[in-house]
């Protein structure tokens, strides 16, 4: 051996793996539990908000349909207008009171409610007038000016809201 050769460095035994994660395991578990709880609360809040979503009543749906017709009152022809306004009121009566207004002719429907206490005498008279006027538009294809359409819409709105017809006194008062 050469005395001028460098001495080799001493060899040490191999050591096990070195833990390099900066947080203790209990902190990681606590953080995971907190995140899980936050996720559960978030899901609960979202489901609760979605459950509160307002489902419109038959009256609200009918009034919305009538308002939609009011906005396009000058564009539709009398025939289409008569069908749409009649459908809005008939659907309301069907959904609100469970009557077969959508499947009966006007005469059949008026006959079916003659002895029914669901509607007052004023409401029955208003329904009779409304159905007669809308049938004239639908079946006789009678022309209706904008004022006639507005008047028919107002009558439909009063029927849906359950208001007494103008010039009539409430029979239940």
Coordinates of N, CA and C in Angstrom, one line a residue, residues 8-9 36 72 74 96 112 114 137 161 164:
X8 N -9.4 5.8 3.3 CA -10.9 5.8 3.0 C -11.7 6.2 4.2
X9 N -12.9 6.8 3.9 CA -13.7 7.2 5.0 C -14.4 6.0 5.6
X36 N -64.4 16.7 7.1 CA -65.6 15.9 6.9 C -66.8 16.5 7.5
X72 N -98.4 39.5 -24.4 CA -98.5 39.3 -25.8 C -99.9 39.5 -26.4
X74 N -101.4 41.8 -28.1 CA -101.6 42.3 -29.5 C -101.1 41.4 -30.5
X96 N -107.0 23.2 -8.7 CA -107.4 23.8 -7.4 C -108.5 23.0 -6.8
X112 N -122.1 20.4 -14.2 CA -121.5 19.7 -13.1 C -121.3 20.5 -11.9
X114 N -123.4 23.1 -11.1 CA -124.7 23.8 -10.7 C -125.0 23.6 -9.3
X137 N -114.7 32.7 -29.1 CA -113.4 32.9 -29.8 C -112.8 31.6 -30.3
X161 N -108.6 34.6 -9.0 CA -108.4 35.2 -7.6 C -109.6 35.0 -6.7
X164 N -115.3 38.9 -6.6 CA -116.7 39.1 -7.0 C -116.7 39.9 -8.3

